[in-house]
Short mmCIF file of C-alpha atoms in Angstrom, two decimals:
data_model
loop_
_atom_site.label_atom_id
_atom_site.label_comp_id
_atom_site.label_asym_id
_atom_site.label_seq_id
_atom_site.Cartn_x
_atom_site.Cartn_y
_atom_site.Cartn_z
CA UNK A 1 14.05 -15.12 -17.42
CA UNK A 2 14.54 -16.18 -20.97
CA UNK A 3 14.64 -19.58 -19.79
CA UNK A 4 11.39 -19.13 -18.35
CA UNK A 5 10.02 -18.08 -21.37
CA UNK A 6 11.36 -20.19 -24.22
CA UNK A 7 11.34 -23.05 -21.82
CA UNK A 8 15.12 -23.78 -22.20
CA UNK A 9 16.32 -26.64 -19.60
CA UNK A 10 12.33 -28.19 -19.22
CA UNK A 11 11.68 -31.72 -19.89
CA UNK A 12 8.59 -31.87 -22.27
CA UNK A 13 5.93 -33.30 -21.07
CA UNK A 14 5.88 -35.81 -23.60
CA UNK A 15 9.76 -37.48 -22.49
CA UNK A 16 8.16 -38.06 -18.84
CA UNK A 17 8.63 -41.40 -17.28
CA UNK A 18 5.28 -43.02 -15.71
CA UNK A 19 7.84 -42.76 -12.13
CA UNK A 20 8.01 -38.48 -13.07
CA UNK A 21 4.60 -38.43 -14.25
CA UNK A 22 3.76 -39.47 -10.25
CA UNK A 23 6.33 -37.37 -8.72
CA UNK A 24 4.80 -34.44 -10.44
CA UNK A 25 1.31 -35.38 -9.63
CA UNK A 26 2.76 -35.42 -5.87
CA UNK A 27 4.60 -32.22 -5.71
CA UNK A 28 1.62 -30.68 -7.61
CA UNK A 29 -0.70 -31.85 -5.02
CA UNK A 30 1.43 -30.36 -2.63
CA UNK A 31 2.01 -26.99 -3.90
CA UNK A 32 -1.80 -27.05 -4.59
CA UNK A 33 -2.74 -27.70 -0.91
CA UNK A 34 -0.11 -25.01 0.46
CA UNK A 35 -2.07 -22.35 -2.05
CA UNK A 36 -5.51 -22.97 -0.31
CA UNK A 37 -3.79 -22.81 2.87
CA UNK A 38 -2.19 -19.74 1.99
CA UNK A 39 -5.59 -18.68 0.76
CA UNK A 40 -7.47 -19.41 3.95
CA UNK A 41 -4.74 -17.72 5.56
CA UNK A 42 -5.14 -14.48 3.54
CA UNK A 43 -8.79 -14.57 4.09
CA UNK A 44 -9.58 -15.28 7.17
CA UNK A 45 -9.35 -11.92 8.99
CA UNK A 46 -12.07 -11.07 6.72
CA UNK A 47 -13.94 -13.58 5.34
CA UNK A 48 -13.63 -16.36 7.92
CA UNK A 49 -16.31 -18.67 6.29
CA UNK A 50 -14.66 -18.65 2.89
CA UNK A 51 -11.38 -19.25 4.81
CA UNK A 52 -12.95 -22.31 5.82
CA UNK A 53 -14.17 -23.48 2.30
CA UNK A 54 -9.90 -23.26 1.35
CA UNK A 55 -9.29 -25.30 4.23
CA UNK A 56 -11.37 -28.23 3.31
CA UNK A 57 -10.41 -28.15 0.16
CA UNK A 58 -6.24 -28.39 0.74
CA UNK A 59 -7.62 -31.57 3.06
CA UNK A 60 -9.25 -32.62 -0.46
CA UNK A 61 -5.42 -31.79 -2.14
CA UNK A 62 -3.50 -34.12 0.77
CA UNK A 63 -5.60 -36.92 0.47
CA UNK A 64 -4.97 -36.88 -3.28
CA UNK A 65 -1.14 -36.36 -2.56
CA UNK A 66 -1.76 -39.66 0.03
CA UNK A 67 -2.92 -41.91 -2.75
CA UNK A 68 -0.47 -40.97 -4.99
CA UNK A 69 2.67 -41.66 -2.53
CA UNK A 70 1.22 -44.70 -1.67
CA UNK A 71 0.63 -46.03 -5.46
CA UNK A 72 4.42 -44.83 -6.24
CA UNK A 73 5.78 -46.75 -3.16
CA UNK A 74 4.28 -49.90 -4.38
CA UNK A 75 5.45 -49.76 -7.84
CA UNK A 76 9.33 -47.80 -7.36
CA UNK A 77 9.85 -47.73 -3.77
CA UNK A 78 10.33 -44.91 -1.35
CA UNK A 79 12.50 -42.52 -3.14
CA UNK A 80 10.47 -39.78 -5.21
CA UNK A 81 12.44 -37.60 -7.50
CA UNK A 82 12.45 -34.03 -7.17
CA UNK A 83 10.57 -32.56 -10.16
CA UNK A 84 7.58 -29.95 -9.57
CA UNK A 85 5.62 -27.74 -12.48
CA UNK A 86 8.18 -25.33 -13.25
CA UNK A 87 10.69 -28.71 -14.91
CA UNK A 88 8.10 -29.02 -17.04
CA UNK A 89 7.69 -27.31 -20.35
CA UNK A 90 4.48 -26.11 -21.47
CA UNK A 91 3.11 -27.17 -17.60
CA UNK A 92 1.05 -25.07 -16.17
CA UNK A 93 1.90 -22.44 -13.64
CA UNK A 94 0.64 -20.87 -10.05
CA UNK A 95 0.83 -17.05 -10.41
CA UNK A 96 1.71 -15.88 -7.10
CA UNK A 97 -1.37 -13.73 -5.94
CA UNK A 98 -1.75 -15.93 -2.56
CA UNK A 99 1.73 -13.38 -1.30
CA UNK A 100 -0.80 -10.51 -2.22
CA UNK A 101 -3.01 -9.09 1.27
CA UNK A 102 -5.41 -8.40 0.93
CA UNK A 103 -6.97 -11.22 -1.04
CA UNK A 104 -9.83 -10.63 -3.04
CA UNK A 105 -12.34 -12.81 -2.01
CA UNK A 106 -13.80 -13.47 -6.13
CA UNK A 107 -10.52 -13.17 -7.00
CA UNK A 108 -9.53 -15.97 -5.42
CA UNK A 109 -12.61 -18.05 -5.90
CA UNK A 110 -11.88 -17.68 -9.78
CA UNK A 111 -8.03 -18.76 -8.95
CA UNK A 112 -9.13 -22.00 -7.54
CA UNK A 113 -11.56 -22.80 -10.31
CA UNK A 114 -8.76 -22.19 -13.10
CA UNK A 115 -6.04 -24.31 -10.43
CA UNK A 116 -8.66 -27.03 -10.77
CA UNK A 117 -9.32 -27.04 -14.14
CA UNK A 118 -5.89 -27.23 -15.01
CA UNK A 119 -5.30 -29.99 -12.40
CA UNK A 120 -8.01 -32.20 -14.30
CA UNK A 121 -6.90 -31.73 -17.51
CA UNK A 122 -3.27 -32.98 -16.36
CA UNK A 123 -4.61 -35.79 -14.85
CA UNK A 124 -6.29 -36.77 -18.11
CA UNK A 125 -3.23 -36.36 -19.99
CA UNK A 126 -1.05 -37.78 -17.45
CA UNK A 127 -3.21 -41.43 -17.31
CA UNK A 128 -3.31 -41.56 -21.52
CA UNK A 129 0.36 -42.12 -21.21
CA UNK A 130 0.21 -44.89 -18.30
CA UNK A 131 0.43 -48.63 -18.71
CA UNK A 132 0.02 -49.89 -15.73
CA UNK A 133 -4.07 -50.64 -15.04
CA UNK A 134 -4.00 -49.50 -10.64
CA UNK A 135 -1.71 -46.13 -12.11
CA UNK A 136 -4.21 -45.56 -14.80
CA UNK A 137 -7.16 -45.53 -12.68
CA UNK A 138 -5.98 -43.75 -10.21
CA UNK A 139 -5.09 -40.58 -12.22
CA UNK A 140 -8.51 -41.14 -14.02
CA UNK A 141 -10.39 -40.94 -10.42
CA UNK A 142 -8.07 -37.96 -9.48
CA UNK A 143 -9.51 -36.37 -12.74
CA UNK A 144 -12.89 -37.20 -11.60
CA UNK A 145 -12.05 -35.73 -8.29
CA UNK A 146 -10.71 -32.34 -9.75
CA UNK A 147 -13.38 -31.96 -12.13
CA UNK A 148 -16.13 -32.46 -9.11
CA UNK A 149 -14.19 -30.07 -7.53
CA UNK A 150 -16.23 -26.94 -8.86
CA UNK A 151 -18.96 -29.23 -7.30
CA UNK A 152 -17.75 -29.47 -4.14
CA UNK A 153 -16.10 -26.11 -3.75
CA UNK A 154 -19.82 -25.05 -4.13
CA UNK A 155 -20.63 -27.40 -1.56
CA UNK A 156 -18.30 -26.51 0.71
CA UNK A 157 -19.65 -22.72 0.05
CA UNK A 158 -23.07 -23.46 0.58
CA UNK A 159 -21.85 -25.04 3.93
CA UNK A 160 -19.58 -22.63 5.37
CA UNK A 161 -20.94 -19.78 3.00
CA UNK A 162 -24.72 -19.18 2.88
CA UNK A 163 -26.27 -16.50 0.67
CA UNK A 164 -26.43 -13.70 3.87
CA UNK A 165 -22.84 -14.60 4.78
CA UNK A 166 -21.65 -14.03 1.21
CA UNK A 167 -23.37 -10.94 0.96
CA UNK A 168 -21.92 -9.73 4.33
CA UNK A 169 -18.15 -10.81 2.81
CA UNK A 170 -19.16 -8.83 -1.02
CA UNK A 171 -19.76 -5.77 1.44
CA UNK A 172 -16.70 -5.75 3.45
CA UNK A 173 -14.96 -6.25 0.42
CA UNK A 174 -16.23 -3.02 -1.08
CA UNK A 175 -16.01 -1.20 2.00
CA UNK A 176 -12.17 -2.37 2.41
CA UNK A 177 -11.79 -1.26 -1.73
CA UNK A 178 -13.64 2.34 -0.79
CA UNK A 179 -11.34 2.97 2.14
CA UNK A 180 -8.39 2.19 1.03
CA UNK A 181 -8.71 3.41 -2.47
CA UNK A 182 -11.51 5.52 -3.47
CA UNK A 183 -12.29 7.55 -0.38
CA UNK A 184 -7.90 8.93 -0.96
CA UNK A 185 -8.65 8.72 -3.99
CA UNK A 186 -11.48 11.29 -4.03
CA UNK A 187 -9.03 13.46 -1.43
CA UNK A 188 -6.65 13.62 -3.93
CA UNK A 189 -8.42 14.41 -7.47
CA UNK A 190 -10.28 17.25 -5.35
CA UNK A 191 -7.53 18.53 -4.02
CA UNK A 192 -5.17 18.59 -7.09
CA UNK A 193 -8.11 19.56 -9.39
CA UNK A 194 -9.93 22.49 -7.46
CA UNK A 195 -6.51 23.62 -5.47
CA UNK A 196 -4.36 24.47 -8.33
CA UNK A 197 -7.21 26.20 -9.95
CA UNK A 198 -6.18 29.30 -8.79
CA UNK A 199 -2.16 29.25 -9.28
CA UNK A 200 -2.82 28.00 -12.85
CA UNK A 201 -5.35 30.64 -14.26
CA UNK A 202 -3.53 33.54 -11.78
CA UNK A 203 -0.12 32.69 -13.93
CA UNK A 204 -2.25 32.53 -17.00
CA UNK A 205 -4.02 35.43 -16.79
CA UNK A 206 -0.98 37.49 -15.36
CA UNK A 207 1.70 36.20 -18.21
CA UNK A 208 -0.26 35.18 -20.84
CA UNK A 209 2.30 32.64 -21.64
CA UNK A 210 1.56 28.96 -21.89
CA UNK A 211 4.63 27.80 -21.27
CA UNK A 212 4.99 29.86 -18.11
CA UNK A 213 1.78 28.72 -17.27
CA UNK A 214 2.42 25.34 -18.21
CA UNK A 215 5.46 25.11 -15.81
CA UNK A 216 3.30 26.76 -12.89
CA UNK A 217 0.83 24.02 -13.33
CA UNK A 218 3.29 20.92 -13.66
CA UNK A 219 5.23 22.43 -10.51
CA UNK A 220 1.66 22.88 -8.57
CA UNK A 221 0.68 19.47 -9.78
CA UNK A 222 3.70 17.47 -8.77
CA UNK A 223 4.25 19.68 -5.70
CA UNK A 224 0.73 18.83 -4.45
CA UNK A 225 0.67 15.07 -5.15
CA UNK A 226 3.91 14.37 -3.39
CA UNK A 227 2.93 16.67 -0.63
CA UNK A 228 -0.83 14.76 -0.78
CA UNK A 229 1.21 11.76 -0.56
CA UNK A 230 3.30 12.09 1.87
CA UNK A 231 0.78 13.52 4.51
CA UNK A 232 -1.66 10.33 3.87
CA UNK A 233 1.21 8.20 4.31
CA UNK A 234 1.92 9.81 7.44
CA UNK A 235 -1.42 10.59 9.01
CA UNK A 236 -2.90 6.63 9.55
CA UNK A 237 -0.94 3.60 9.49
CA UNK A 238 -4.29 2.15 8.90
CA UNK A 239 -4.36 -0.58 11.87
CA UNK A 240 -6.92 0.93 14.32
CA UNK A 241 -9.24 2.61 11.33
CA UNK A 242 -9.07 -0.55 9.23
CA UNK A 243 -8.37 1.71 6.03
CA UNK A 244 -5.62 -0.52 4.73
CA UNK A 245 -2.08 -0.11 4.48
CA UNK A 246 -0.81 3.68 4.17
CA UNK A 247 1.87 2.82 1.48
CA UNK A 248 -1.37 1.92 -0.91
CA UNK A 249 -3.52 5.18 -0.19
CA UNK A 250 -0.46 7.42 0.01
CA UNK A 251 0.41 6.38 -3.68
CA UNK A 252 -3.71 6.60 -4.91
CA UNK A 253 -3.52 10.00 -3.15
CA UNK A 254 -0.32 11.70 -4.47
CA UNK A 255 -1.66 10.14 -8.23
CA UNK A 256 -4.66 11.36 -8.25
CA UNK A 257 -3.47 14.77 -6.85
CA UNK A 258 -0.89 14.85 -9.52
CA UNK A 259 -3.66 14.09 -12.40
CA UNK A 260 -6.56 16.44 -11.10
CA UNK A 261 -3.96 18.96 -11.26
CA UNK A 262 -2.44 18.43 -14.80
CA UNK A 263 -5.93 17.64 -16.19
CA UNK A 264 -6.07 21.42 -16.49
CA UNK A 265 -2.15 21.95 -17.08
CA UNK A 266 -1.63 19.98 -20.10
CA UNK A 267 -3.95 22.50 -22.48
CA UNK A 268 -1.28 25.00 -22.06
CA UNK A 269 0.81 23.03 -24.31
CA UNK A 270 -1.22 24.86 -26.55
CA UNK A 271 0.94 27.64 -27.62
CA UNK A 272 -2.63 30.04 -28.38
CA UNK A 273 -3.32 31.38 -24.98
CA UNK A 274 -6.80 31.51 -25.59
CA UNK A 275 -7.57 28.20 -27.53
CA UNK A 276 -5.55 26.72 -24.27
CA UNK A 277 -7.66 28.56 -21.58
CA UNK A 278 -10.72 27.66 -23.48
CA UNK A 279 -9.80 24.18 -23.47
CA UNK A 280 -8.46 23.93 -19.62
CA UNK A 281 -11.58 25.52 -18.79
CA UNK A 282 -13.84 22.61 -20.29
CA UNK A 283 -11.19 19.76 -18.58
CA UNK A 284 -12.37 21.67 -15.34
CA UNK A 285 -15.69 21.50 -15.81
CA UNK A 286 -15.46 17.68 -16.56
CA UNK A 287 -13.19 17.40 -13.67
CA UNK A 288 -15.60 18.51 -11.00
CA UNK A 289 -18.30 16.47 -12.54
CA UNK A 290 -16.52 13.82 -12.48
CA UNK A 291 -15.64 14.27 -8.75
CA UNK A 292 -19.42 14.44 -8.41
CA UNK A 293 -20.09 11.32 -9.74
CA UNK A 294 -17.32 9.29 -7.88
CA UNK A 295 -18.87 10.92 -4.60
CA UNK A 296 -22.43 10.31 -5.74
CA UNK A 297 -21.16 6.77 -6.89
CA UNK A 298 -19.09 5.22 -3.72
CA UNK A 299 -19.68 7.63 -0.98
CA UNK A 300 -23.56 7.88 -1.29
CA UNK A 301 -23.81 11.91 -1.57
CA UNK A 302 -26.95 12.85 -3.09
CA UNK A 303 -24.96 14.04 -6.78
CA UNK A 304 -27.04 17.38 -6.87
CA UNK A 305 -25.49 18.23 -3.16
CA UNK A 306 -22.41 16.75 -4.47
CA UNK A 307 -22.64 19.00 -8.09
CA UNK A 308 -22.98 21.82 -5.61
CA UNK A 309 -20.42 21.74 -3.65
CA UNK A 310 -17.87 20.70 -6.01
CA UNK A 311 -19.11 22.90 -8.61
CA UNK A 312 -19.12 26.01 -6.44
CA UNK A 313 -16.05 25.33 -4.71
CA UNK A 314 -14.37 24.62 -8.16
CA UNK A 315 -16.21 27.95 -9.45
CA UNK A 316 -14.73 30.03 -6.65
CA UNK A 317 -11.42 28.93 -6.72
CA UNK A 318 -11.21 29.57 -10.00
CA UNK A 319 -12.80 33.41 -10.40
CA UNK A 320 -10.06 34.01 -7.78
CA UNK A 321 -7.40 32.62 -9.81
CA UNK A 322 -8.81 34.75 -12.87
CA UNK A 323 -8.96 37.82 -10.45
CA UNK A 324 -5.51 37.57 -8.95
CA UNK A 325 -4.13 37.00 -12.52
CA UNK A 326 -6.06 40.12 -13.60
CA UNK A 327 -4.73 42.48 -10.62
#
């Protein structure tokens, strides 16, 4: 890790042979046209046309890699030493996001902008320390290529990627992001914020002790968002309703559970009883208005339907509470 870091056992750039400065501009070419594989891969079960775009463009990546082999045969032969990015101090690195599924579609379109820029300003560098006039231009048309790249992935998008296709791929994005993390989300902060309503305020009003009340609400809380959890986890693996993998909404759901709850739980730290209910009280009210919005906001409720029947549920709930704790 520390190596890594401080860059301890890297070559600087700088102490690079002309033969190294071509075996990294191969393996980097390489690694570069695996990523947009990998990235067509990722995105083709849902955005097929922007898959292709990735695909042309690693066929861009080998025919660099192709010109380069064939320039370092000619001037040291066949064998290539082994040295990629990460041999290199102060070289630039791939993060790893292409492992990640799903890929997001602008997330990756950024990625390949930034892997191109960095390409062509390695290129640059790379031919200023050359000699040799056919090595030289080469690495000065490769940074020609990458730099047209932005140009041509926007070619390639305009091709494979017209204006009503990209709009179709921007909505199945947010539809995948809504299902898989808002919609348990919502589940979640409404359950833990309007459920434990009533065991909070019933042990407030019954004990008048924060602590004691405080404890009921952390055990509610906790209690509800691994049970929350748990239950989405187990209820749809996600592969015939398309709402993405269970492990990722069982975790949003059992969170937000745990914080809708503890929103209200935490003011009992308070040691005043009353100062503390006063203050839970207003968390609630934000709470359910917030719920409100988010359901207003992503699942297109009208938000005085949605006020409503958050509000009124939320209301209920907690009279009850304040009733039981007053028996």
């Amino acid at each position: 890790m520390l190596s890594r870091v401080f860059g301890f056992g890297r070559r600087p750039f700088e102490s690079l042979s002309e033969q190294e400065i071509l075996a990294l501009a191969i393996s980097s070419e390489e690694d570069d046209g695996r990523i947009y594989r990998a990235y067509a891969d990722g995105l083709a079960e849902n955005f097929p046309q922007s898959a292709k775009v990735f695909e042309e463009m690693a066929e861009e990546e080998d025919g660099h890699r192709d010109s380069l082999i064939e320039l370092f045969r000619k001037r040291f032969g066949e064998r290539i030493p082994l040295i990629r990015r990460e041999h290199v101090k102060g070289y630039y690195e791939r993060k790893p996001d292409w492992l990640v599924r799903p890929l997001g579609i602008e997330h990756v379109r950024s990625q390949a902008e930034a892997m191109e820029r960095q390409a062509y300003l390695f290129y640059v560098e790379a031919a200023k320390r050359t000699t040799d006039a056919s090595t030289r231009k080469l690495l000065g048309d490769l940074a020609i290529a990458e730099q047209g790249h932005e140009t041509l992935a926007q070619r390639l998008e305009q091709k494979h990627v017209p204006g009503e296709v990209k709009d179709e791929e921007a909505a199945a994005e947010q539809r995948q992001f809504i299902l898989t993390y808002v919609q348990p989300g919502l589940a979640g902060l409404m359950d833990g914020s309007v459920s434990t309503l009533a065991p909070i305020f019933a042990a407030a009003f019954a004990t008048h002790d924060t602590w004691q009340t405080f404890l009921v609400g952390l055990a509610a809380s906790i209690g509800a968002g691994i049970s929350m959890g748990f239950t989405e986890v187990a209820s749809d693996d996600g592969k015939l309703s398309g709402r993405g993998s269970p492990i990722k909404r069982g975790i949003t759901t059992g969170v937000m559970t745990s914080a809708g709850g503890l929103g209200h739980a935490l003011p009992y730290l308070i040691p005043h009883f009353w100062t503390a209910t006063a203050v839970a009280a207003v968390v609630v009210f934000f709470e359910l208005w917030a719920i409100a919005f988010v359901q207003n906001r992503y699942m297109q409720t009208p938000f005085l339907r949605a006020a409503f029947q958050v509000v009124l549920g939320g209301a209920l709930v907690f009279a009850a509470g304040v009733l039981i704790g007053n028996a």
